[in-house]
Amino acid sequence: MGDVADKVAYFQAITGLDDPDLCAEILTAHNWDLELALSNFTSNPRATADADASEATTSSTNPEQVETGLVVGAAGGPPGLAWKIVTLPFSIISGSLGLISGAVGFGVWAVSGVLSYGLGMIGLNSGRNGESSSSTRLLSVSAAVSEAMDFVACFERDFGSIRPNFVAEGFMDALQRSRNEYKLLFVYLHSPDHPDTPVFCERTLCNEDLVAFINENFVAWGGSIRASEGFKMSNSLKASRFPFCAVVMAATNQRIALLQQAEGPKSPEELLTVLQRVIEESAPVLVTARVEAEERRNNIRLREEQDAAYRAALEADQARERQRIEEQERLEREAAEAERKRKEEEEARERAAHEAAEREAALVKIRQEKLLSLGPEPEKGPDVTQVLVRFPTGERKERRFHCTTTLQSLYDYVDSLGCLAVENYSLVSNFPRTVYGSEKLSLSLKDAGLHPQASLFIELS
C-alpha cells in the first residue's frame, strides 16, 4: 500500500485502536512495514494476556493464542473472527488449473466487516518468510488434480462414503470454486502416519452431522501431506499438529485469508462449534458478497438490456432517418424531374411560339410582297376584269385586274389577304366547272376566259 492514510486506516481497523496518531506512530516505528507492524502488535504480551487460558482447546477457538499468529479484533471493535494473511508458494498458484482459467483473479472479500477498505489495499511483501523463494518445481496442470483425486479415492476407501465432499481439484481451483459459490473453503490436511488420524477421520470428520454441515456451508478440499500440494499447503499454513483443519478465503496477490484453524484431535461437537462460529461471524460478509454480486449481475444485465434497447432504438432511428433521407431524395428527384420537364415544355412552347412567330412574320412578309407585286387596283374599263373570290368560310373578296394579268396574280391576291390557313388550294369556276391549277398559272385572265368578269371559289386540296 503506497498511501499512508490507507495504511493507518487499515492498521486501525485490524487492531481496533481508536487513536489514529498512535497507529501512525507504530507504523513509523516499523518503517511503515504494515506486515511487520501487525505481527509485532499481535505478538505483544498485552494482546495475548489471556493466551494461556487453555491449551486443550484448538488454536482457532482461542484467537488470542500467540502461537497461531492470528490477528485479533479489539473488544467492541470489528467481529472477533481470527484471521491472518498467508502467502501461497508460486508452485501452488501456477500448478493449479485456477491460474490457467483465470481463477487467480483474486477478488477481495472483506472478513466480517474487518476489511472496510478491502483486502485489495494490502501491500504486504510476498516472500518475507522465504516461501516464494523456496518453491519447488512447478506441478503440471494434471498433477494437482491427480493428487486430489487420489486423496478422495483413498479417503473413501479407508473411511467410507459418509465424508465431506472433497473436490477432486487442485487447491487454487477449489479456492476459486468457493469464491464462485460464495462459500468459505474448508481445508483438511491428512497425515496418514499420525496416530490420531484414523480415529479423527472415523469419529469426527465422518460424523454425519458434521459432514452435513460442511457439505452445506463450505467447499471442502483435502490433501495428503505425502503429496506435493498437500505438503506445500501444510508449510504455508504452518501446520504444527495433526489432524489439521482450517477455514480460508481468497485474498490478493497469491495470498489467502486464514480465518480459523483446528490442530490436533477434536470431537465432532468441538469441530462443529468452531465451524458454526466461523459461519456465524462470516455470514454478513458472505451475504453481502452474494448481494453485491447479484447487484453487479443485475447491473450488468440492466446495462446490457439498456445497451440492447439503445442499439435497437438507434438502429430504428437510423432506419427511419435512412427512410426519411431516401424519401427526401426521391421527392427531390421527382421535383427535379418535374422541373426539368416543365422547363423542357416551356422551352418547347417558346420555340414553337418563336417558330410560329417567325412563320407568321414570313407569311406577312410574303403577303406584303405579293400585295406589292399586284400594283394598284385599276379603274373600271374595257381592259379591266372584275374578279369575285368566295372563301370556304363564305367570305367574299372582290378586286379589279388588268385582263392581261396572269392567274398567278390571282393566287398572289388570295395569299395577300391572309384568309386561308393552308397553302395548298385551287381556284375553281362553275358553269362550266374549271379548275385553274398550277399548269394554268401563266395564262392571262383573258386567255383563261375570265374577262371581263369572273366568279371563282376556293377549293382546298
Tab-separated table of N, CA and C in Angstrom, residues 250-381:
chain	number	residue	atom	x	y	z
A	250	ALA	N	-10.243	-16.361	-0.171
A	250	ALA	CA	-9.300	-15.733	-1.101
A	250	ALA	C	-8.949	-14.334	-0.653
A	251	ALA	N	-7.680	-13.976	-0.843
A	251	ALA	CA	-7.225	-12.601	-0.667
A	251	ALA	C	-6.625	-12.159	-1.991
A	252	THR	N	-5.557	-11.382	-1.952
A	252	THR	CA	-4.980	-10.885	-3.206
A	252	THR	C	-3.512	-11.250	-3.294
A	253	ASN	N	-3.011	-11.173	-4.525
A	253	ASN	CA	-1.573	-11.342	-4.769
A	253	ASN	C	-1.024	-12.645	-4.182
A	254	GLN	N	-1.572	-13.749	-4.601
A	254	GLN	CA	-1.096	-15.084	-4.202
A	254	GLN	C	-1.246	-15.305	-2.696
A	255	ARG	N	-2.276	-14.728	-2.104
A	255	ARG	CA	-2.488	-14.874	-0.675
A	255	ARG	C	-3.876	-15.407	-0.400
A	256	ILE	N	-4.017	-15.970	0.786
A	256	ILE	CA	-5.329	-16.377	1.287
A	256	ILE	C	-5.470	-15.814	2.690
A	257	ALA	N	-6.741	-15.635	3.102
A	257	ALA	CA	-7.021	-15.209	4.475
A	257	ALA	C	-7.342	-16.454	5.304
A	258	LEU	N	-6.552	-16.736	6.319
A	258	LEU	CA	-6.787	-17.875	7.205
A	258	LEU	C	-7.717	-17.409	8.323
A	259	LEU	N	-8.943	-17.891	8.293
A	259	LEU	CA	-9.957	-17.444	9.249
A	259	LEU	C	-9.927	-18.245	10.540
A	260	GLN	N	-9.779	-19.558	10.448
A	260	GLN	CA	-9.749	-20.418	11.628
A	260	GLN	C	-8.890	-21.636	11.310
A	261	GLN	N	-8.304	-22.200	12.338
A	261	GLN	CA	-7.625	-23.477	12.166
A	261	GLN	C	-7.810	-24.289	13.448
A	262	ALA	N	-7.878	-25.580	13.268
A	262	ALA	CA	-8.026	-26.508	14.396
A	262	ALA	C	-6.945	-27.570	14.265
A	263	GLU	N	-6.074	-27.675	15.262
A	263	GLU	CA	-4.959	-28.611	15.227
A	263	GLU	C	-5.115	-29.642	16.341
A	264	GLY	N	-4.796	-30.847	16.011
A	264	GLY	CA	-4.908	-31.920	16.994
A	264	GLY	C	-6.277	-32.581	16.945
A	265	PRO	N	-6.444	-33.663	17.688
A	265	PRO	CA	-7.720	-34.381	17.661
A	265	PRO	C	-8.837	-33.557	18.283
A	266	LYS	N	-10.001	-33.590	17.652
A	266	LYS	CA	-11.170	-32.860	18.142
A	266	LYS	C	-12.375	-33.766	18.025
A	267	SER	N	-13.304	-33.556	18.927
A	267	SER	CA	-14.561	-34.295	18.838
A	267	SER	C	-15.440	-33.655	17.779
A	268	PRO	N	-16.454	-34.366	17.284
A	268	PRO	CA	-17.358	-33.756	16.291
A	268	PRO	C	-17.998	-32.487	16.815
A	269	GLU	N	-18.353	-32.503	18.113
A	269	GLU	CA	-19.012	-31.338	18.686
A	269	GLU	C	-18.076	-30.140	18.718
A	270	GLU	N	-16.820	-30.377	19.107
A	270	GLU	CA	-15.865	-29.271	19.171
A	270	GLU	C	-15.627	-28.671	17.786
A	271	LEU	N	-15.391	-29.510	16.806
A	271	LEU	CA	-15.126	-29.006	15.463
A	271	LEU	C	-16.371	-28.340	14.866
A	272	LEU	N	-17.536	-28.914	15.177
A	272	LEU	CA	-18.776	-28.313	14.675
A	272	LEU	C	-18.991	-26.934	15.281
A	273	THR	N	-18.668	-26.801	16.573
A	273	THR	CA	-18.799	-25.491	17.234
A	273	THR	C	-17.879	-24.457	16.572
A	274	VAL	N	-16.648	-24.872	16.293
A	274	VAL	CA	-15.707	-23.965	15.634
A	274	VAL	C	-16.241	-23.509	14.275
A	275	LEU	N	-16.700	-24.471	13.491
A	275	LEU	CA	-17.174	-24.142	12.143
A	275	LEU	C	-18.446	-23.304	12.186
A	276	GLN	N	-19.330	-23.599	13.129
A	276	GLN	CA	-20.546	-22.803	13.262
A	276	GLN	C	-20.205	-21.354	13.595
A	277	ARG	N	-19.227	-21.194	14.469
A	277	ARG	CA	-18.817	-19.838	14.837
A	277	ARG	C	-18.259	-19.091	13.622
A	278	VAL	N	-17.456	-19.786	12.835
A	278	VAL	CA	-16.919	-19.158	11.625
A	278	VAL	C	-18.043	-18.729	10.690
A	279	ILE	N	-18.993	-19.625	10.488
A	279	ILE	CA	-20.113	-19.313	9.588
A	279	ILE	C	-20.913	-18.143	10.127
A	280	GLU	N	-21.182	-18.150	11.434
A	280	GLU	CA	-21.970	-17.061	12.024
A	280	GLU	C	-21.270	-15.719	11.845
A	281	GLU	N	-19.976	-15.691	12.093
A	281	GLU	CA	-19.267	-14.431	12.006
A	281	GLU	C	-18.973	-14.023	10.572
A	282	SER	N	-18.958	-14.984	9.676
A	282	SER	CA	-18.703	-14.674	8.265
A	282	SER	C	-19.991	-14.441	7.485
A	283	ALA	N	-21.117	-14.818	8.070
A	283	ALA	CA	-22.384	-14.743	7.331
A	283	ALA	C	-22.643	-13.356	6.758
A	284	PRO	N	-22.492	-12.275	7.550
A	284	PRO	CA	-22.764	-10.948	6.962
A	284	PRO	C	-21.912	-10.658	5.738
A	285	VAL	N	-20.650	-11.073	5.809
A	285	VAL	CA	-19.760	-10.818	4.676
A	285	VAL	C	-20.184	-11.622	3.455
A	286	LEU	N	-20.479	-12.899	3.679
A	286	LEU	CA	-20.868	-13.758	2.556
A	286	LEU	C	-22.184	-13.292	1.948
A	287	VAL	N	-23.137	-12.920	2.828
A	287	VAL	CA	-24.423	-12.424	2.321
A	287	VAL	C	-24.212	-11.140	1.523
A	288	THR	N	-23.375	-10.254	2.092
A	288	THR	CA	-23.083	-9.003	1.383
A	288	THR	C	-22.434	-9.282	0.032
A	289	ALA	N	-21.498	-10.240	0.024
A	289	ALA	CA	-20.835	-10.584	-1.239
A	289	ALA	C	-21.843	-11.103	-2.260
A	290	ARG	N	-22.757	-11.984	-1.794
A	290	ARG	CA	-23.778	-12.514	-2.722
A	290	ARG	C	-24.659	-11.383	-3.249
A	291	VAL	N	-25.079	-10.505	-2.311
A	291	VAL	CA	-25.966	-9.410	-2.710
A	291	VAL	C	-25.260	-8.486	-3.692
A	292	GLU	N	-23.997	-8.164	-3.364
A	292	GLU	CA	-23.250	-7.285	-4.261
A	292	GLU	C	-23.016	-7.936	-5.617
A	293	ALA	N	-22.719	-9.234	-5.584
A	293	ALA	CA	-22.524	-9.940	-6.858
A	293	ALA	C	-23.817	-9.956	-7.663
A	294	GLU	N	-24.926	-10.202	-6.973
A	294	GLU	CA	-26.215	-10.203	-7.659
A	294	GLU	C	-26.529	-8.817	-8.211
A	295	GLU	N	-26.197	-7.806	-7.404
A	295	GLU	CA	-26.404	-6.447	-7.875
A	295	GLU	C	-25.534	-6.163	-9.101
A	296	ARG	N	-24.285	-6.639	-9.040
A	296	ARG	CA	-23.420	-6.438	-10.203
A	296	ARG	C	-23.983	-7.146	-11.430
A	297	ARG	N	-24.437	-8.400	-11.205
A	297	ARG	CA	-25.024	-9.128	-12.344
A	297	ARG	C	-26.257	-8.411	-12.863
A	298	ASN	N	-27.081	-7.942	-11.919
A	298	ASN	CA	-28.286	-7.224	-12.339
A	298	ASN	C	-27.919	-5.941	-13.073
A	299	ASN	N	-26.893	-5.252	-12.535
A	299	ASN	CA	-26.460	-4.017	-13.195
A	299	ASN	C	-25.916	-4.308	-14.588
A	300	ILE	N	-25.121	-5.391	-14.666
A	300	ILE	CA	-24.580	-5.766	-15.978
A	300	ILE	C	-25.718	-6.133	-16.932
A	301	ARG	N	-26.656	-6.966	-16.388
A	301	ARG	CA	-27.792	-7.346	-17.233
A	301	ARG	C	-28.616	-6.121	-17.633
A	302	LEU	N	-28.812	-5.212	-16.654
A	302	LEU	CA	-29.568	-3.998	-16.954
A	302	LEU	C	-28.848	-3.159	-17.999
A	303	ARG	N	-27.512	-3.030	-17.822
A	303	ARG	CA	-26.764	-2.268	-18.818
A	303	ARG	C	-26.835	-2.930	-20.190
A	304	GLU	N	-26.728	-4.268	-20.182
A	304	GLU	CA	-26.826	-4.972	-21.462
A	304	GLU	C	-28.196	-4.757	-22.093
A	305	GLU	N	-29.249	-4.838	-21.246
A	305	GLU	CA	-30.598	-4.615	-21.777
A	305	GLU	C	-30.744	-3.186	-22.270
A	306	GLN	N	-30.197	-2.241	-21.460
A	306	GLN	CA	-30.268	-0.842	-21.879
A	306	GLN	C	-29.474	-0.616	-23.157
A	307	ASP	N	-28.294	-1.262	-23.219
A	307	ASP	CA	-27.486	-1.127	-24.432
A	307	ASP	C	-28.211	-1.725	-25.633
A	308	ALA	N	-28.830	-2.900	-25.379
A	308	ALA	CA	-29.572	-3.535	-26.476
A	308	ALA	C	-30.746	-2.660	-26.910
A	309	ALA	N	-31.467	-2.118	-25.890
A	309	ALA	CA	-32.587	-1.235	-26.217
A	309	ALA	C	-32.101	0.017	-26.939
A	310	TYR	N	-30.957	0.544	-26.461
A	310	TYR	CA	-30.401	1.736	-27.109
A	310	TYR	C	-29.998	1.424	-28.547
A	311	ARG	N	-29.319	0.248	-28.710
A	311	ARG	CA	-28.915	-0.123	-30.070
A	311	ARG	C	-30.129	-0.317	-30.966
A	312	ALA	N	-31.169	-0.967	-30.387
A	312	ALA	CA	-32.380	-1.184	-31.184
A	312	ALA	C	-33.018	0.155	-31.543
A	313	ALA	N	-33.108	1.056	-30.531
A	313	ALA	CA	-33.680	2.377	-30.799
A	313	ALA	C	-32.823	3.142	-31.799
A	314	LEU	N	-31.494	3.021	-31.625
A	314	LEU	CA	-30.589	3.708	-32.553
A	314	LEU	C	-30.749	3.164	-33.964
A	315	GLU	N	-30.817	1.826	-34.069
A	315	GLU	CA	-31.000	1.223	-35.392
A	315	GLU	C	-32.332	1.644	-36.004
A	316	ALA	N	-33.390	1.688	-35.123
A	316	ALA	CA	-34.694	2.124	-35.625
A	316	ALA	C	-34.631	3.579	-36.078
A	317	ASP	N	-33.972	4.422	-35.261
A	317	ASP	CA	-33.826	5.829	-35.646
A	317	ASP	C	-33.025	5.955	-36.940
A	318	GLN	N	-31.948	5.154	-37.020
A	318	GLN	CA	-31.145	5.202	-38.244
A	318	GLN	C	-31.940	4.729	-39.448
A	319	ALA	N	-32.758	3.668	-39.222
A	319	ALA	CA	-33.599	3.172	-40.324
A	319	ALA	C	-34.603	4.248	-40.739
A	320	ARG	N	-35.232	4.892	-39.731
A	320	ARG	CA	-36.182	5.963	-40.058
A	320	ARG	C	-35.471	7.126	-40.750
A	321	GLU	N	-34.274	7.434	-40.269
A	321	GLU	CA	-33.528	8.524	-40.893
A	321	GLU	C	-33.166	8.167	-42.332
A	322	ARG	N	-32.752	6.876	-42.527
A	322	ARG	CA	-32.459	6.457	-43.901
A	322	ARG	C	-33.700	6.553	-44.776
A	323	GLN	N	-34.850	6.096	-44.220
A	323	GLN	CA	-36.090	6.177	-44.985
A	323	GLN	C	-36.444	7.631	-45.292
A	324	ARG	N	-36.253	8.499	-44.262
A	324	ARG	CA	-36.562	9.911	-44.475
A	324	ARG	C	-35.660	10.499	-45.560
A	325	ILE	N	-34.375	10.168	-45.470
A	325	ILE	CA	-33.430	10.682	-46.469
A	325	ILE	C	-33.766	10.134	-47.852
A	326	GLU	N	-34.072	8.815	-47.912
A	326	GLU	CA	-34.435	8.213	-49.201
A	326	GLU	C	-35.701	8.853	-49.765
A	327	GLU	N	-36.700	9.078	-48.868
A	327	GLU	CA	-37.943	9.708	-49.320
A	327	GLU	C	-37.678	11.133	-49.789
A	328	GLN	N	-36.830	11.847	-49.010
A	328	GLN	CA	-36.491	13.205	-49.393
A	328	GLN	C	-35.756	13.222	-50.729
A	329	GLU	N	-34.807	12.278	-50.889
A	329	GLU	CA	-34.081	12.210	-52.158
A	329	GLU	C	-35.024	11.865	-53.306
A	330	ARG	N	-36.004	10.935	-53.029
A	330	ARG	CA	-36.970	10.586	-54.078
A	330	ARG	C	-37.812	11.798	-54.467
A	331	LEU	N	-38.288	12.524	-53.446
A	331	LEU	CA	-39.090	13.716	-53.738
A	331	LEU	C	-38.261	14.756	-54.482
A	332	GLU	N	-36.997	14.896	-54.061
A	332	GLU	CA	-36.134	15.853	-54.754
A	332	GLU	C	-35.913	15.436	-56.200
A	333	ARG	N	-35.714	14.091	-56.392
A	333	ARG	CA	-35.553	13.617	-57.773
A	333	ARG	C	-36.816	13.873	-58.585
A	334	GLU	N	-37.973	13.577	-57.991
A	334	GLU	CA	-39.227	13.800	-58.701
A	334	GLU	C	-39.430	15.277	-58.996
A	335	ALA	N	-39.106	16.115	-57.980
A	335	ALA	CA	-39.250	17.551	-58.196
A	335	ALA	C	-38.303	18.031	-59.285
A	336	ALA	N	-37.064	17.503	-59.244
A	336	ALA	CA	-36.096	17.887	-60.267
A	336	ALA	C	-36.552	17.426	-61.646
A	337	GLU	N	-37.095	16.180	-61.682
A	337	GLU	CA	-37.593	15.666	-62.960
A	337	GLU	C	-38.775	16.485	-63.457
A	338	ALA	N	-39.675	16.836	-62.537
A	338	ALA	CA	-40.819	17.662	-62.923
A	338	ALA	C	-40.366	19.037	-63.400
A	339	GLU	N	-39.374	19.593	-62.685
A	339	GLU	CA	-38.853	20.904	-63.096
A	339	GLU	C	-38.178	20.813	-64.457
A	340	ARG	N	-37.455	19.699	-64.648
A	340	ARG	CA	-36.809	19.525	-65.959
A	340	ARG	C	-37.841	19.432	-67.071
A	341	LYS	N	-38.899	18.639	-66.832
A	341	LYS	CA	-39.939	18.511	-67.845
A	341	LYS	C	-40.637	19.846	-68.087
A	342	ARG	N	-40.875	20.572	-66.946
A	342	ARG	CA	-41.541	21.861	-67.096
A	342	ARG	C	-40.699	22.809	-67.947
A	343	LYS	N	-39.395	22.816	-67.659
A	343	LYS	CA	-38.511	23.685	-68.423
A	343	LYS	C	-38.456	23.262	-69.886
A	344	GLU	N	-38.409	21.917	-70.084
A	344	GLU	CA	-38.389	21.438	-71.470
A	344	GLU	C	-39.669	21.842	-72.201
A	345	GLU	N	-40.808	21.659	-71.527
A	345	GLU	CA	-42.082	22.025	-72.153
A	345	GLU	C	-42.146	23.529	-72.401
A	346	GLU	N	-41.661	24.299	-71.413
A	346	GLU	CA	-41.664	25.755	-71.593
A	346	GLU	C	-40.759	26.154	-72.750
A	347	GLU	N	-39.575	25.500	-72.781
A	347	GLU	CA	-38.667	25.799	-73.887
A	347	GLU	C	-39.276	25.387	-75.217
A	348	ALA	N	-39.971	24.214	-75.192
A	348	ALA	CA	-40.618	23.771	-76.433
A	348	ALA	C	-41.703	24.755	-76.861
A	349	ARG	N	-42.490	25.225	-75.861
A	349	ARG	CA	-43.529	26.202	-76.193
A	349	ARG	C	-42.907	27.494	-76.718
A	350	GLU	N	-41.816	27.885	-76.065
A	350	GLU	CA	-41.163	29.119	-76.529
A	350	GLU	C	-40.619	28.944	-77.931
A	351	ARG	N	-40.013	27.763	-78.162
A	351	ARG	CA	-39.512	27.521	-79.520
A	351	ARG	C	-40.658	27.505	-80.524
A	352	ALA	N	-41.750	26.800	-80.126
A	352	ALA	CA	-42.888	26.727	-81.044
A	352	ALA	C	-43.472	28.112	-81.311
A	353	ALA	N	-43.574	28.885	-80.219
A	353	ALA	CA	-44.112	30.242	-80.399
A	353	ALA	C	-43.185	31.081	-81.259
A	354	HIS	N	-41.894	30.909	-81.006
A	354	HIS	CA	-40.925	31.663	-81.787
A	354	HIS	C	-40.975	31.239	-83.253
A	355	GLU	N	-41.036	29.917	-83.472
A	355	GLU	CA	-41.123	29.429	-84.852
A	355	GLU	C	-42.410	29.894	-85.517
A	356	ALA	N	-43.521	29.847	-84.725
A	356	ALA	CA	-44.799	30.309	-85.286
A	356	ALA	C	-44.736	31.792	-85.624
A	357	ALA	N	-44.082	32.540	-84.687
A	357	ALA	CA	-43.965	33.973	-84.943
A	357	ALA	C	-43.108	34.216	-86.179
A	358	GLU	N	-42.035	33.395	-86.300
A	358	GLU	CA	-41.198	33.549	-87.486
A	358	GLU	C	-41.963	33.198	-88.754
A	359	ARG	N	-42.728	32.094	-88.627
A	359	ARG	CA	-43.533	31.719	-89.809
A	359	ARG	C	-44.559	32.801	-90.147
A	360	GLU	N	-45.199	33.301	-89.095
A	360	GLU	CA	-46.210	34.350	-89.339
A	360	GLU	C	-45.565	35.591	-89.936
A	361	ALA	N	-44.388	35.888	-89.379
A	361	ALA	CA	-43.696	37.066	-89.920
A	361	ALA	C	-43.308	36.836	-91.379
A	362	ALA	N	-42.885	35.591	-91.641
A	362	ALA	CA	-42.541	35.271	-93.026
A	362	ALA	C	-43.763	35.344	-93.925
A	363	LEU	N	-44.889	34.846	-93.426
A	363	LEU	CA	-46.117	34.898	-94.224
A	363	LEU	C	-46.560	36.331	-94.452
A	364	VAL	N	-46.458	37.114	-93.381
A	364	VAL	CA	-46.847	38.522	-93.519
A	364	VAL	C	-45.974	39.206	-94.562
A	365	LYS	N	-44.692	38.879	-94.464
A	365	LYS	CA	-43.762	39.477	-95.421
A	365	LYS	C	-44.098	39.038	-96.849
A	366	ILE	N	-44.396	37.724	-96.964
A	366	ILE	CA	-44.745	37.197	-98.292
A	366	ILE	C	-46.024	37.846	-98.791
A	367	ARG	N	-47.005	37.983	-97.887
A	367	ARG	CA	-48.270	38.598	-98.310
A	367	ARG	C	-48.050	40.038	-98.733
A	368	GLN	N	-47.194	40.716	-97.938
A	368	GLN	CA	-46.921	42.115	-98.314
A	368	GLN	C	-46.210	42.182	-99.653
A	369	GLU	N	-45.261	41.281	-99.846
A	369	GLU	CA	-44.553	41.270	-101.120
A	369	GLU	C	-45.513	40.975	-102.275
A	370	LYS	N	-46.381	40.000	-102.045
A	370	LYS	CA	-47.345	39.654	-103.095
A	370	LYS	C	-48.332	40.783	-103.338
A	371	LEU	N	-48.694	41.447	-102.238
A	371	LEU	CA	-49.623	42.573	-102.399
A	371	LEU	C	-48.967	43.696	-103.196
A	372	LEU	N	-47.689	43.928	-102.898
A	372	LEU	CA	-46.968	44.960	-103.629
A	372	LEU	C	-46.770	44.578	-105.099
A	373	SER	N	-46.610	43.238	-105.300
A	373	SER	CA	-46.402	42.802	-106.690
A	373	SER	C	-47.651	43.002	-107.559
A	374	LEU	N	-48.801	43.147	-106.926
A	374	LEU	CA	-50.039	43.311	-107.680
A	374	LEU	C	-50.158	44.722	-108.264
A	375	GLY	N	-49.518	45.619	-107.603
A	375	GLY	CA	-49.636	47.012	-108.039
A	375	GLY	C	-50.973	47.597	-107.620
A	376	PRO	N	-51.232	48.867	-107.963
A	376	PRO	CA	-52.512	49.494	-107.572
A	376	PRO	C	-53.689	48.890	-108.353
A	377	GLU	N	-54.821	48.905	-107.720
A	377	GLU	CA	-56.033	48.348	-108.362
A	377	GLU	C	-56.462	49.318	-109.477
A	378	PRO	N	-56.632	48.782	-110.697
A	378	PRO	CA	-57.008	49.692	-111.824
A	378	PRO	C	-58.474	50.117	-111.723
A	379	GLU	N	-58.742	51.215	-112.442
A	379	GLU	CA	-60.127	51.691	-112.512
A	379	GLU	C	-60.889	50.827	-113.524
A	380	LYS	N	-62.220	50.938	-113.501
A	380	LYS	CA	-63.051	50.173	-114.425
A	380	LYS	C	-62.780	50.623	-115.849
A	381	GLY	N	-62.770	49.636	-116.706
A	381	GLY	CA	-62.543	49.942	-118.106
A	381	GLY	C	-62.688	48.665	-118.926
